[in-house]
Amino acid sequence: MSKSETHHFQAEIQQLLNIVIHSLYTDKEIFVRELVSNSADACEKLRFTQSSGQPVYQSEVAPGITVTTDDKADTITITDTGLGMTHGELVENLGTIAHSGTKAFLKQIAEEKKPDVGLIGQFGVGFYSAFMVAKKVTVLSRAFAPDETGWQWTSEGMGGYELAPAADLPRGTKITLELKDDAKDFAKESTIERIIHRYSSFVPFPIELNGKRLNTVQAIWARSKNEIKEDEYNEFYTFVGHDHDQPLFRLHFSADAPLAIQALLFVPQRNFETLGMGRIDSEVNLYCRKILIQAKAKGLFPEWLRFLKGVVDSEDLPLNISRETMQDTTLMQKLNKVLTSRFLKFLEEQSEKEADAYGKFYHEYQRFLKEGVVTDFTHKEALGKLLRFESSSLDKGKLTSLADYVQRMSGGQKEIYCLLAANRESAEASPYFEVFRERKFEVLFLYDAWDEFVMEHLHTFDGKPLKLAEKAELNLSAKKENALSEEASKSLAHWLKETLGDKVNEVRASQRLVESPAVVVDADKFMTANMRHIMKAMKQDGPELPAARHDLEINPAHPIMARLDAMRQKDAALAGSVAEQILDNARVAAGLLEDPRAMLTRLNQLLEKVLTKD
Ligand code: ADP
């Protein structure tokens, strides 16, 4: 038997170890993930070796991983029954640097002189991460070939390592870490259990910690859909979603181009943001070949999809340089685009195939889709297809898509009309709705204060401009009987402007009113009453909003107008009061009257007059 040999580390390894040992690395726990991943790789390689028919020592021993902690001796041991390492491999793998990523890392540090400890995380330091927590590392390994023997590799992380023969080893590798004083927490079972649970739950080989099996949930996303039972999906969702309800939607898909992706995504039954839990974070974890790269991966989906839960696994992630932080943003953007488009396509399919479930989804999550329309130019169009609104052509409570609205548009109609209102009743009673009802143009009823922003951002749908009813330039199809003549209406309008003074910008006869005597419209087409309310609510110390300027449009066919016209000759004072009241009534209809007290005083005076008339 050969005796113990002393080896020096390659200069670069020493450099790397110095950084690992002396830097205040915050996430020391990743050493567990690195060592468990190495063991899993060794198990995978063994499986491959076996399947290729090569003779394997102790071939009856299945590949697996065992972790033991000892909080008396302050050690943690990670053992695998993988393919092990020969003498040559121990020298090669645990004493030199083969990976370009690690080399690049070292080069960067050399150039920057001052090592940025945060960078270590970007380049998985693999096996050497053990030295963050261990004062001494012992590796016992026996390679798979029947004629091999075992070896013991030991190092204290400085200078080099010892290699000595070790007799009677089982196949595989056993790594024991004697923990530093400040790392003794890692000898605790509960600590290690938490770490393995976090990073290595889906390692495809059994992991036992102190005799207890840890990873019982499979990485089902990597299996083919038709092999997976409903129960398995639900169990998986409970596991990744921390939610005991069943998901509302599930999307399981894989793609090869432009990126290799396997994804299993869930939409929870309930929108946790409206449950008073504040802003939620996406709970989609990013994996590379079943090893966690990033929990709740930032940037994987756009913000407005933050309600999603699940996993995305991509083999295209640069595993060799990073298991910790996905820093390659172009790759992340690519992933984001592919995943988002796929999910939107899925939602569109569901809206057709599973209308009820989609309805529920829409009810819970419409605000997120609308946020997307407003903030995400790339997916605006696809999002537009997913929006749903009540409409004047459908019963209360029924929703339509913009596409279906366009289908129903009559020949002469060129725009999609939308009316902002508090609810169905006030939409139908709105003076702005009258012309549409009369001309039989369908109007979408928008009850969400933010819908105005949404429609403004969406701008068009299927080439048709989206138009707010109050800004639409439409006239009634036919002139009404008993209406004031054009001349009389002009003169009345002129008198009204004189009487009302600065309270209105302009007064004119309207061609779009049927039942209402008058309506106010924004003179600048600058801001609707709804938008004004939102801006007011949001405004804190910003500049004052420009004062609203409104035009008053009067209905020449309304009996009030005819009588007012007569009254202004007989009793100018009373006519003046009525004119003011007409303006205030129109403001009320538009949701613009802020202080109704002055109006009430006037209204009482008018009532008094009416009642004292003989
Ligand atoms: P990486 O895991 O990124 O390849 P490491 O520094 O973690 O880098 O490991 C270097 C090499 O050592 C591995 O590629 C592998 O060949 C070998 N190795 C490490 N751990 C084991 C193990 N448990 N069983 C067999 N080989 C191992």
XYZ file of C-alpha atoms and ligand atoms in Angstrom, residues 13 16 34-43 45 78-86 89-90 92-99 102 124-129 139-141 172-175 319-323, ligand 1:
78
model
C -7.278 27.349 -5.686
C -10.088 31.124 -4.138
C -23.309 22.681 -3.404
C -22.261 19.450 -1.723
C -25.681 17.826 -2.105
C -25.708 18.819 -5.770
C -22.284 17.288 -6.300
C -23.578 14.093 -4.700
C -26.655 14.140 -6.898
C -24.462 14.584 -9.971
C -22.336 11.637 -8.856
C -25.507 9.522 -8.463
C -23.366 9.626 -13.419
C -22.618 14.092 3.404
C -22.394 10.628 1.920
C -23.427 9.415 -1.478
C -23.463 6.093 -3.233
C -22.595 7.705 -6.536
C -19.706 6.862 -8.783
C -16.901 8.033 -6.463
C -13.490 9.356 -7.398
C -10.210 7.677 -8.180
C -9.818 12.334 -10.028
C -9.357 13.499 -6.451
C -7.755 16.681 -10.585
C -11.154 17.670 -9.188
C -10.360 18.812 -5.684
C -7.017 20.481 -6.229
C -7.198 22.320 -9.522
C -9.666 24.596 -11.185
C -11.281 23.324 -14.313
C -14.152 25.693 -14.639
C -14.407 30.211 -11.481
C -20.866 28.827 -7.499
C -17.733 27.903 -5.653
C -18.802 24.282 -5.549
C -16.872 21.951 -3.357
C -14.679 24.713 -1.945
C -17.676 26.380 -0.331
C -13.243 13.205 1.763
C -13.407 9.423 1.611
C -14.025 8.169 -1.863
C -19.191 6.558 -3.491
C -18.043 9.575 -1.551
C -18.290 10.651 2.054
C -17.426 14.214 2.956
C -25.074 26.216 -14.072
C -21.333 25.948 -14.203
C -20.841 29.521 -13.141
C -23.814 30.160 -10.973
C -26.109 28.225 -8.817
P -18.722 21.616 -9.963
O -19.686 20.934 -9.060
O -19.166 22.949 -10.375
O -18.266 20.751 -11.090
P -16.961 21.371 -7.693
O -15.804 22.185 -7.241
O -18.131 21.339 -6.769
O -17.396 21.925 -9.110
O -16.522 19.892 -7.935
C -15.454 19.588 -8.817
C -15.579 18.184 -9.324
O -15.319 17.250 -8.284
C -16.929 17.814 -9.838
O -17.111 18.233 -11.159
C -16.893 16.296 -9.732
O -16.242 15.715 -10.842
C -16.047 16.069 -8.502
N -16.864 15.795 -7.335
C -17.220 16.657 -6.362
N -18.007 16.064 -5.436
C -18.144 14.764 -5.833
C -18.853 13.597 -5.322
N -19.592 13.691 -4.216
N -18.751 12.450 -6.023
C -18.020 12.373 -7.147
N -17.352 13.416 -7.689
C -17.411 14.593 -7.047
